PDB file of N, CA and C in Angstrom:
ATOM      1  N   UNK A 158      64.894 140.292  95.867  1.00  0.00           N
ATOM      2  CA  UNK A 158      66.220 139.978  96.380  1.00  0.00           C
ATOM      3  C   UNK A 158      66.755 138.686  95.776  1.00  0.00           C
ATOM      4  N   UNK A 159      67.968 138.476  96.167  1.00  0.00           N
ATOM      5  CA  UNK A 159      68.691 137.225  95.659  1.00  0.00           C
ATOM      6  C   UNK A 159      68.784 136.273  96.860  1.00  0.00           C
ATOM      7  N   UNK A 160      68.474 135.007  96.605  1.00  0.00           N
ATOM      8  CA  UNK A 160      68.657 134.079  97.649  1.00  0.00           C
ATOM      9  C   UNK A 160      70.147 133.778  97.924  1.00  0.00           C
ATOM     10  N   UNK A 161      70.422 133.265  99.181  1.00  0.00           N
ATOM     11  CA  UNK A 161      71.814 132.990  99.522  1.00  0.00           C
ATOM     12  C   UNK A 161      72.365 131.912  98.514  1.00  0.00           C
ATOM     13  N   UNK A 162      71.632 130.979  98.121  1.00  0.00           N
ATOM     14  CA  UNK A 162      72.144 129.968  97.173  1.00  0.00           C
ATOM     15  C   UNK A 162      72.509 130.623  95.843  1.00  0.00           C
ATOM     16  N   UNK A 163      71.715 131.475  95.307  1.00  0.00           N
ATOM     17  CA  UNK A 163      71.972 132.153  94.109  1.00  0.00           C
ATOM     18  C   UNK A 163      73.213 133.096  94.282  1.00  0.00           C
ATOM     19  N   UNK A 164      73.327 133.730  95.348  1.00  0.00           N
ATOM     20  CA  UNK A 164      74.450 134.620  95.626  1.00  0.00           C
ATOM     21  C   UNK A 164      75.792 133.812  95.638  1.00  0.00           C
ATOM     22  N   UNK A 165      75.730 132.678  96.312  1.00  0.00           N
ATOM     23  CA  UNK A 165      76.887 131.785  96.324  1.00  0.00           C
ATOM     24  C   UNK A 165      77.234 131.320  94.861  1.00  0.00           C
ATOM     25  N   UNK A 166      76.246 130.914  94.086  1.00  0.00           N
ATOM     26  CA  UNK A 166      76.483 130.442  92.764  1.00  0.00           C
ATOM     27  C   UNK A 166      77.066 131.596  91.889  1.00  0.00           C
ATOM     28  N   UNK A 167      76.593 132.812  92.160  1.00  0.00           N
ATOM     29  CA  UNK A 167      77.101 133.950  91.345  1.00  0.00           C
ATOM     30  C   UNK A 167      78.571 134.163  91.654  1.00  0.00           C
ATOM     31  N   UNK A 168      78.936 134.035  92.895  1.00  0.00           N
ATOM     32  CA  UNK A 168      80.413 134.206  93.305  1.00  0.00           C
ATOM     33  C   UNK A 168      81.201 133.010  92.667  1.00  0.00           C
ATOM     34  N   UNK A 169      80.710 131.862  92.750  1.00  0.00           N
ATOM     35  CA  UNK A 169      81.376 130.723  92.101  1.00  0.00           C
ATOM     36  C   UNK A 169      81.471 130.819  90.676  1.00  0.00           C
ATOM     37  N   UNK A 170      80.576 131.252  89.969  1.00  0.00           N
ATOM     38  CA  UNK A 170      80.542 131.449  88.542  1.00  0.00           C
ATOM     39  C   UNK A 170      81.511 132.588  88.179  1.00  0.00           C
ATOM     40  N   UNK A 171      81.554 133.619  88.920  1.00  0.00           N
ATOM     41  CA  UNK A 171      82.495 134.724  88.634  1.00  0.00           C
ATOM     42  C   UNK A 171      83.903 134.265  88.777  1.00  0.00           C
ATOM     43  N   UNK A 172      84.263 133.508  89.846  1.00  0.00           N
ATOM     44  CA  UNK A 172      85.546 132.951  90.070  1.00  0.00           C
ATOM     45  C   UNK A 172      85.921 131.946  88.929  1.00  0.00           C
ATOM     46  N   UNK A 173      84.961 131.161  88.543  1.00  0.00           N
ATOM     47  CA  UNK A 173      85.157 130.071  87.509  1.00  0.00           C
ATOM     48  C   UNK A 173      85.486 130.876  86.191  1.00  0.00           C
ATOM     49  N   UNK A 174      84.838 132.011  85.957  1.00  0.00           N
ATOM     50  CA  UNK A 174      85.083 132.687  84.732  1.00  0.00           C
ATOM     51  C   UNK A 174      86.591 133.215  84.652  1.00  0.00           C
ATOM     52  N   UNK A 175      86.978 133.662  85.820  1.00  0.00           N
ATOM     53  CA  UNK A 175      88.422 134.141  85.904  1.00  0.00           C
ATOM     54  C   UNK A 175      89.406 133.027  85.652  1.00  0.00           C
ATOM     55  N   UNK A 176      89.065 131.834  86.215  1.00  0.00           N
ATOM     56  CA  UNK A 176      89.898 130.680  86.001  1.00  0.00           C
ATOM     57  C   UNK A 176      89.905 130.212  84.549  1.00  0.00           C
ATOM     58  N   UNK A 177      88.708 130.222  83.979  1.00  0.00           N
ATOM     59  CA  UNK A 177      88.568 129.808  82.609  1.00  0.00           C
ATOM     60  C   UNK A 177      89.384 130.715  81.607  1.00  0.00           C
ATOM     61  N   UNK A 178      89.438 132.004  82.010  1.00  0.00           N
ATOM     62  CA  UNK A 178      90.168 132.876  81.097  1.00  0.00           C
ATOM     63  C   UNK A 178      91.650 132.886  81.357  1.00  0.00           C
ATOM     64  N   UNK A 179      92.119 132.542  82.605  1.00  0.00           N
ATOM     65  CA  UNK A 179      93.477 132.788  82.951  1.00  0.00           C
ATOM     66  C   UNK A 179      94.333 131.465  83.132  1.00  0.00           C
ATOM     67  N   UNK A 180      93.653 130.316  83.078  1.00  0.00           N
ATOM     68  CA  UNK A 180      94.374 129.028  83.300  1.00  0.00           C
ATOM     69  C   UNK A 180      93.972 128.054  82.215  1.00  0.00           C
ATOM     70  N   UNK A 181      94.785 126.983  82.226  1.00  0.00           N
ATOM     71  CA  UNK A 181      94.501 125.908  81.236  1.00  0.00           C
ATOM     72  C   UNK A 181      93.862 124.728  81.982  1.00  0.00           C
ATOM     73  N   UNK A 182      93.392 124.902  83.259  1.00  0.00           N
ATOM     74  CA  UNK A 182      92.699 123.896  83.992  1.00  0.00           C
ATOM     75  C   UNK A 182      91.508 123.369  83.265  1.00  0.00           C
ATOM     76  N   UNK A 183      91.248 122.207  83.399  1.00  0.00           N
ATOM     77  CA  UNK A 183      90.000 121.521  82.823  1.00  0.00           C
ATOM     78  C   UNK A 183      88.777 122.142  83.465  1.00  0.00           C
ATOM     79  N   UNK A 184      87.635 122.118  82.706  1.00  0.00           N
ATOM     80  CA  UNK A 184      86.414 122.629  83.276  1.00  0.00           C
ATOM     81  C   UNK A 184      86.048 121.793  84.455  1.00  0.00           C
ATOM     82  N   UNK A 185      86.286 120.587  84.455  1.00  0.00           N
ATOM     83  CA  UNK A 185      86.018 119.637  85.592  1.00  0.00           C
ATOM     84  C   UNK A 185      86.822 120.113  86.818  1.00  0.00           C
ATOM     85  N   UNK A 186      88.114 120.345  86.626  1.00  0.00           N
ATOM     86  CA  UNK A 186      88.974 120.791  87.718  1.00  0.00           C
ATOM     87  C   UNK A 186      88.487 122.174  88.211  1.00  0.00           C
ATOM     88  N   UNK A 187      88.137 123.064  87.389  1.00  0.00           N
ATOM     89  CA  UNK A 187      87.669 124.367  87.771  1.00  0.00           C
ATOM     90  C   UNK A 187      86.380 124.278  88.588  1.00  0.00           C
ATOM     91  N   UNK A 188      85.441 123.427  88.129  1.00  0.00           N
ATOM     92  CA  UNK A 188      84.226 123.288  88.904  1.00  0.00           C
ATOM     93  C   UNK A 188      84.476 122.766  90.359  1.00  0.00           C
ATOM     94  N   UNK A 189      85.439 121.934  90.498  1.00  0.00           N
ATOM     95  CA  UNK A 189      85.757 121.455  91.831  1.00  0.00           C
ATOM     96  C   UNK A 189      86.483 122.509  92.594  1.00  0.00           C
ATOM     97  N   UNK A 190      87.370 123.311  91.997  1.00  0.00           N
ATOM     98  CA  UNK A 190      88.125 124.340  92.616  1.00  0.00           C
ATOM     99  C   UNK A 190      87.165 125.470  93.217  1.00  0.00           C
ATOM    100  N   UNK A 191      86.115 125.735  92.502  1.00  0.00           N
ATOM    101  CA  UNK A 191      85.270 126.809  92.948  1.00  0.00           C
ATOM    102  C   UNK A 191      84.165 126.337  93.844  1.00  0.00           C
ATOM    103  N   UNK A 192      84.022 125.061  94.039  1.00  0.00           N
ATOM    104  CA  UNK A 192      83.002 124.470  94.951  1.00  0.00           C
ATOM    105  C   UNK A 192      81.779 123.910  94.455  1.00  0.00           C
ATOM    106  N   UNK A 193      81.690 123.694  93.151  1.00  0.00           N
ATOM    107  CA  UNK A 193      80.500 123.015  92.622  1.00  0.00           C
ATOM    108  C   UNK A 193      80.693 121.487  92.804  1.00  0.00           C
ATOM    109  N   UNK A 194      79.596 120.827  93.113  1.00  0.00           N
ATOM    110  CA  UNK A 194      79.733 119.365  93.367  1.00  0.00           C
ATOM    111  C   UNK A 194      80.142 118.596  92.074  1.00  0.00           C
ATOM    112  N   UNK A 195      79.730 119.065  90.860  1.00  0.00           N
ATOM    113  CA  UNK A 195      80.081 118.333  89.642  1.00  0.00           C
ATOM    114  C   UNK A 195      79.967 119.461  88.540  1.00  0.00           C
ATOM    115  N   UNK A 196      80.377 119.066  87.372  1.00  0.00           N
ATOM    116  CA  UNK A 196      80.354 119.978  86.222  1.00  0.00           C
ATOM    117  C   UNK A 196      78.936 120.251  85.773  1.00  0.00           C
ATOM    118  N   UNK A 197      77.983 119.307  85.924  1.00  0.00           N
ATOM    119  CA  UNK A 197      76.675 119.607  85.544  1.00  0.00           C
ATOM    120  C   UNK A 197      76.089 120.734  86.326  1.00  0.00           C
ATOM    121  N   UNK A 198      76.360 120.706  87.650  1.00  0.00           N
ATOM    122  CA  UNK A 198      75.856 121.838  88.461  1.00  0.00           C
ATOM    123  C   UNK A 198      76.480 123.165  88.051  1.00  0.00           C
ATOM    124  N   UNK A 199      77.803 123.194  87.672  1.00  0.00           N
ATOM    125  CA  UNK A 199      78.435 124.468  87.287  1.00  0.00           C
ATOM    126  C   UNK A 199      77.779 124.843  85.913  1.00  0.00           C
ATOM    127  N   UNK A 200      77.483 123.930  85.059  1.00  0.00           N
ATOM    128  CA  UNK A 200      76.920 124.264  83.761  1.00  0.00           C
ATOM    129  C   UNK A 200      75.520 124.838  83.919  1.00  0.00           C
ATOM    130  N   UNK A 201      74.784 124.363  84.826  1.00  0.00           N
ATOM    131  CA  UNK A 201      73.389 124.956  85.136  1.00  0.00           C
ATOM    132  C   UNK A 201      73.535 126.338  85.680  1.00  0.00           C
ATOM    133  N   UNK A 202      74.454 126.496  86.598  1.00  0.00           N
ATOM    134  CA  UNK A 202      74.687 127.875  87.226  1.00  0.00           C
ATOM    135  C   UNK A 202      75.126 128.861  86.144  1.00  0.00           C
ATOM    136  N   UNK A 203      76.019 128.407  85.230  1.00  0.00           N
ATOM    137  CA  UNK A 203      76.507 129.287  84.168  1.00  0.00           C
ATOM    138  C   UNK A 203      75.301 129.746  83.318  1.00  0.00           C
ATOM    139  N   UNK A 204      74.510 128.773  82.940  1.00  0.00           N
ATOM    140  CA  UNK A 204      73.358 129.050  82.052  1.00  0.00           C
ATOM    141  C   UNK A 204      72.352 130.022  82.740  1.00  0.00           C
ATOM    142  N   UNK A 205      72.205 129.834  84.016  1.00  0.00           N
ATOM    143  CA  UNK A 205      71.223 130.673  84.802  1.00  0.00           C
ATOM    144  C   UNK A 205      71.791 132.127  85.004  1.00  0.00           C
ATOM    145  N   UNK A 206      73.022 132.191  85.332  1.00  0.00           N
ATOM    146  CA  UNK A 206      73.556 133.493  85.721  1.00  0.00           C
ATOM    147  C   UNK A 206      74.301 134.216  84.619  1.00  0.00           C
ATOM    148  N   UNK A 207      74.833 133.502  83.585  1.00  0.00           N
ATOM    149  CA  UNK A 207      75.528 134.190  82.527  1.00  0.00           C
ATOM    150  C   UNK A 207      74.825 133.958  81.114  1.00  0.00           C
ATOM    151  N   UNK A 208      74.026 132.945  81.038  1.00  0.00           N
ATOM    152  CA  UNK A 208      73.322 132.676  79.737  1.00  0.00           C
ATOM    153  C   UNK A 208      74.172 131.984  78.702  1.00  0.00           C
ATOM    154  N   UNK A 209      75.333 131.491  79.211  1.00  0.00           N
ATOM    155  CA  UNK A 209      76.230 130.750  78.333  1.00  0.00           C
ATOM    156  C   UNK A 209      76.894 129.633  79.081  1.00  0.00           C
ATOM    157  N   UNK A 210      77.564 128.715  78.454  1.00  0.00           N
ATOM    158  CA  UNK A 210      78.231 127.589  79.126  1.00  0.00           C
ATOM    159  C   UNK A 210      79.673 127.990  79.480  1.00  0.00           C
ATOM    160  N   UNK A 211      80.320 127.311  80.374  1.00  0.00           N
ATOM    161  CA  UNK A 211      81.689 127.544  80.699  1.00  0.00           C
ATOM    162  C   UNK A 211      82.580 127.365  79.462  1.00  0.00           C
ATOM    163  N   UNK A 212      82.228 126.460  78.596  1.00  0.00           N
ATOM    164  CA  UNK A 212      83.065 126.256  77.406  1.00  0.00           C
ATOM    165  C   UNK A 212      83.005 127.498  76.488  1.00  0.00           C
ATOM    166  N   UNK A 213      81.803 128.170  76.375  1.00  0.00           N
ATOM    167  CA  UNK A 213      81.723 129.359  75.620  1.00  0.00           C
ATOM    168  C   UNK A 213      82.511 130.489  76.219  1.00  0.00           C
ATOM    169  N   UNK A 214      82.588 130.533  77.498  1.00  0.00           N
ATOM    170  CA  UNK A 214      83.449 131.613  78.132  1.00  0.00           C
ATOM    171  C   UNK A 214      84.916 131.346  77.775  1.00  0.00           C
ATOM    172  N   UNK A 215      85.322 130.114  77.891  1.00  0.00           N
ATOM    173  CA  UNK A 215      86.753 129.797  77.567  1.00  0.00           C
ATOM    174  C   UNK A 215      87.053 130.081  76.104  1.00  0.00           C
ATOM    175  N   UNK A 216      86.121 129.637  75.187  1.00  0.00           N
ATOM    176  CA  UNK A 216      86.339 129.900  73.810  1.00  0.00           C
ATOM    177  C   UNK A 216      86.352 131.339  73.383  1.00  0.00           C
ATOM    178  N   UNK A 217      85.500 132.130  74.052  1.00  0.00           N
ATOM    179  CA  UNK A 217      85.403 133.578  73.850  1.00  0.00           C
ATOM    180  C   UNK A 217      86.720 134.287  74.235  1.00  0.00           C
ATOM    181  N   UNK A 218      87.391 133.744  75.194  1.00  0.00           N
ATOM    182  CA  UNK A 218      88.607 134.465  75.669  1.00  0.00           C
ATOM    183  C   UNK A 218      88.243 135.633  76.440  1.00  0.00           C
ATOM    184  N   UNK A 219      89.297 136.321  76.930  1.00  0.00           N
ATOM    185  CA  UNK A 219      89.145 137.425  77.862  1.00  0.00           C
ATOM    186  C   UNK A 219      88.488 138.584  77.238  1.00  0.00           C
ATOM    187  N   UNK A 220      88.773 138.923  75.914  1.00  0.00           N
ATOM    188  CA  UNK A 220      88.165 140.058  75.347  1.00  0.00           C
ATOM    189  C   UNK A 220      86.657 140.113  75.229  1.00  0.00           C
ATOM    190  N   UNK A 221      86.142 138.968  74.617  1.00  0.00           N
ATOM    191  CA  UNK A 221      84.637 138.941  74.414  1.00  0.00           C
ATOM    192  C   UNK A 221      83.977 138.666  75.709  1.00  0.00           C
ATOM    193  N   UNK A 222      84.591 137.799  76.517  1.00  0.00           N
ATOM    194  CA  UNK A 222      83.884 137.452  77.780  1.00  0.00           C
ATOM    195  C   UNK A 222      83.720 138.644  78.764  1.00  0.00           C
ATOM    196  N   UNK A 223      84.679 139.608  78.666  1.00  0.00           N
ATOM    197  CA  UNK A 223      84.609 140.839  79.493  1.00  0.00           C
ATOM    198  C   UNK A 223      83.417 141.676  79.124  1.00  0.00           C
ATOM    199  N   UNK A 224      82.829 141.464  77.922  1.00  0.00           N
ATOM    200  CA  UNK A 224      81.706 142.256  77.557  1.00  0.00           C
ATOM    201  C   UNK A 224      80.436 141.626  77.968  1.00  0.00           C
ATOM    202  N   UNK A 225      80.399 140.473  78.689  1.00  0.00           N
ATOM    203  CA  UNK A 225      79.208 139.867  79.143  1.00  0.00           C
ATOM    204  C   UNK A 225      78.792 140.448  80.488  1.00  0.00           C
ATOM    205  N   UNK A 226      77.558 140.794  80.603  1.00  0.00           N
ATOM    206  CA  UNK A 226      77.055 141.302  81.818  1.00  0.00           C
ATOM    207  C   UNK A 226      76.740 140.100  82.729  1.00  0.00           C
ATOM    208  N   UNK A 227      76.370 140.382  83.991  1.00  0.00           N
ATOM    209  CA  UNK A 227      76.045 139.240  84.858  1.00  0.00           C
ATOM    210  C   UNK A 227      74.920 138.358  84.255  1.00  0.00           C
ATOM    211  N   UNK A 228      74.019 138.847  83.504  1.00  0.00           N
ATOM    212  CA  UNK A 228      72.948 138.011  82.997  1.00  0.00           C
ATOM    213  C   UNK A 228      73.329 137.358  81.630  1.00  0.00           C
ATOM    214  N   UNK A 229      74.591 137.515  81.266  1.00  0.00           N
ATOM    215  CA  UNK A 229      75.089 136.797  80.011  1.00  0.00           C
ATOM    216  C   UNK A 229      74.820 137.569  78.716  1.00  0.00           C
ATOM    217  N   UNK A 230      74.196 138.763  78.802  1.00  0.00           N
ATOM    218  CA  UNK A 230      73.944 139.435  77.534  1.00  0.00           C
ATOM    219  C   UNK A 230      75.074 140.498  77.325  1.00  0.00           C
ATOM    220  N   UNK A 231      75.281 140.726  76.020  1.00  0.00           N
ATOM    221  CA  UNK A 231      76.281 141.618  75.637  1.00  0.00           C
ATOM    222  C   UNK A 231      76.007 143.042  76.135  1.00  0.00           C
ATOM    223  N   UNK A 232      77.034 143.712  76.638  1.00  0.00           N
ATOM    224  CA  UNK A 232      76.902 145.120  77.115  1.00  0.00           C
ATOM    225  C   UNK A 232      76.893 146.002  75.911  1.00  0.00           C
ATOM    226  N   UNK A 233      77.438 145.616  74.787  1.00  0.00           N
ATOM    227  CA  UNK A 233      77.393 146.390  73.586  1.00  0.00           C
ATOM    228  C   UNK A 233      76.028 146.594  73.133  1.00  0.00           C
ATOM    229  N   UNK A 234      75.686 147.768  72.798  1.00  0.00           N
ATOM    230  CA  UNK A 234      74.314 148.040  72.316  1.00  0.00           C
ATOM    231  C   UNK A 234      73.422 148.573  73.380  1.00  0.00           C
ATOM    232  N   UNK A 235      73.824 148.449  74.661  1.00  0.00           N
ATOM    233  CA  UNK A 235      72.990 148.990  75.747  1.00  0.00           C
ATOM    234  C   UNK A 235      73.421 150.468  75.824  1.00  0.00           C
ATOM    235  N   UNK A 236      72.468 151.281  75.859  1.00  0.00           N
ATOM    236  CA  UNK A 236      72.702 152.688  75.879  1.00  0.00           C
ATOM    237  C   UNK A 236      72.145 153.270  77.157  1.00  0.00           C
TER     238      UNK A 236
END
């Protein structure tokens, strides 16, 4: 199972991904908006749950980021 803490982080990471793709808010501002205590905590949660940094999600844009599964690996090539 998933711990409550991990579940909350997964929700925060998902919301942060949406904001990274659809706004020009800073990563610091987004980390605060979704409830992380600081950007370092958000970066660690992204690495754990997506396998990439928030900056990589922003750089990838909506097209490539949409191909990332929850574990951060590309869905392409999975059969």
